[in-house]
Tab-separated table of C-alpha atoms in Angstrom:
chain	number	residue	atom	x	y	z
A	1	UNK	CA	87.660	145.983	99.769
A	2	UNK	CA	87.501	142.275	98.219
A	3	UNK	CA	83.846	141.763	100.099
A	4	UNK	CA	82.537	145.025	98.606
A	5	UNK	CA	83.804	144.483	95.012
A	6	UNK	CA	82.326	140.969	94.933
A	7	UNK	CA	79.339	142.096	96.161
A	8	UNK	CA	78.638	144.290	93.566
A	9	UNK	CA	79.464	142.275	90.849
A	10	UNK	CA	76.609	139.785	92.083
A	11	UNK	CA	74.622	142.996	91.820
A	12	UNK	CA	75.383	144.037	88.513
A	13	UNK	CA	74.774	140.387	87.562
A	14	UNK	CA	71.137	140.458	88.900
A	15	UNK	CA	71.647	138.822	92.237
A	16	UNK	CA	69.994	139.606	95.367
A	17	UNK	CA	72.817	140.547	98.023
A	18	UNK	CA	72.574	140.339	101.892
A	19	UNK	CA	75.658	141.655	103.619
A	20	UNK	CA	76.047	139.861	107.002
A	21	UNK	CA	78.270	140.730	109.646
A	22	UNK	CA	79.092	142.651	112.536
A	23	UNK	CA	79.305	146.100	110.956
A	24	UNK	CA	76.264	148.343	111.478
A	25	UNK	CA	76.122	148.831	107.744
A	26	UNK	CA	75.419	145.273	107.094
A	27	UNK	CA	71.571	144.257	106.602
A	28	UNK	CA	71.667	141.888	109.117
A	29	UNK	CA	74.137	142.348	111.669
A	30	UNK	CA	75.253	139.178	113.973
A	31	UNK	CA	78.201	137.473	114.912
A	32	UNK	CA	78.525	134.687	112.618
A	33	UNK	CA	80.433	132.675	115.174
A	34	UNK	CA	77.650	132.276	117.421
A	35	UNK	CA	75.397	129.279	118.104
A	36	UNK	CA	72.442	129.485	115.637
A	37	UNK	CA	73.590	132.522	113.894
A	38	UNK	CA	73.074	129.855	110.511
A	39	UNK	CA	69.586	129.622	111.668
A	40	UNK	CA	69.354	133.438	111.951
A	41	UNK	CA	70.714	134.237	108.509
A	42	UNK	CA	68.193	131.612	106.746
A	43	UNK	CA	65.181	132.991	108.672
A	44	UNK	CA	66.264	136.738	107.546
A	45	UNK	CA	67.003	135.023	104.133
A	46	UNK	CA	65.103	132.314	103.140
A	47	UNK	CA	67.126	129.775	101.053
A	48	UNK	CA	70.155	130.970	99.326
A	49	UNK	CA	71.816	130.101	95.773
A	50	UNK	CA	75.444	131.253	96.827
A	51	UNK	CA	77.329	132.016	99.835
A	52	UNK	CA	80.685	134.105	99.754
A	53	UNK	CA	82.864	133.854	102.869
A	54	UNK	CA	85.094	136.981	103.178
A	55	UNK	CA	86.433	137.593	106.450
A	56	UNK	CA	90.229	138.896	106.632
A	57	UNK	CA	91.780	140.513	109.539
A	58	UNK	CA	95.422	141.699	111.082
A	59	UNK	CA	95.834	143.236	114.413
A	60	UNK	CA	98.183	144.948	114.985
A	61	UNK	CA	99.623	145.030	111.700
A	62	UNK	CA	103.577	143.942	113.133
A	63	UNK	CA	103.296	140.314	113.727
A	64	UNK	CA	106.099	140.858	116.163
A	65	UNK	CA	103.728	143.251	118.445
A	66	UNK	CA	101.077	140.676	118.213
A	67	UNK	CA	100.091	138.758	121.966
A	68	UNK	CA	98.634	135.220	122.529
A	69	UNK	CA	94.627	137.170	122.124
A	70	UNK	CA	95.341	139.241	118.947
A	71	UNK	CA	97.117	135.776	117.460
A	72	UNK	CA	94.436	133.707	118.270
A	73	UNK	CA	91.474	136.147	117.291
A	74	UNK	CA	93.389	136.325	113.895
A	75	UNK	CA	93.745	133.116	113.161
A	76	UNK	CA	89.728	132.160	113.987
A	77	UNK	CA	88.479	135.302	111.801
A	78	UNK	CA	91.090	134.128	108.991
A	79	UNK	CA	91.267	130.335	109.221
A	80	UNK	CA	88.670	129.011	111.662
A	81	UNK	CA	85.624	130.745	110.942
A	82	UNK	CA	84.570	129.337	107.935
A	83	UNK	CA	84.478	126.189	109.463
């Protein structure tokens, strides 16, 4: 997707990537969301140069089968999480 593509075009540029995230295939897998989580990511890390935030989500996919939980999770992955 989007987060992969940009990713690799900081690679090809010469950056040093760190995926981060819940998925197993990320190199440092934690939920972002969590109290200290920042604190984790810089300790992995050490200082960074540039972050990209790229969290998108839709469940279900018919906003007309969504309930109250899949509305709300959607709208703090989508909207609320990068603050």
């Amino acid at each position: 997707g989007i987060g992969w593509a940009t990713a690799e075009l900081f690679r090809r540029e010469g950056a040093t990537v760190l995926s981060v995230g819940l998925e197993a295939s990320s190199d440092l897998s934690i939920d972002l969301s969590a109290p200290g989580s920042a604190k984790q990511v810089f300790d992995f890390a050490g200082p960074l140069e540039a972050v990209v935030l790229n969290a998108g989500v839709c469940r279900p996919a018919n906003l007309l089968d969504a309930n109250d939980v899949d509305w709300h999770w959607t709208l703090d992955v989508n909207l609320t999480a990068t603050f």
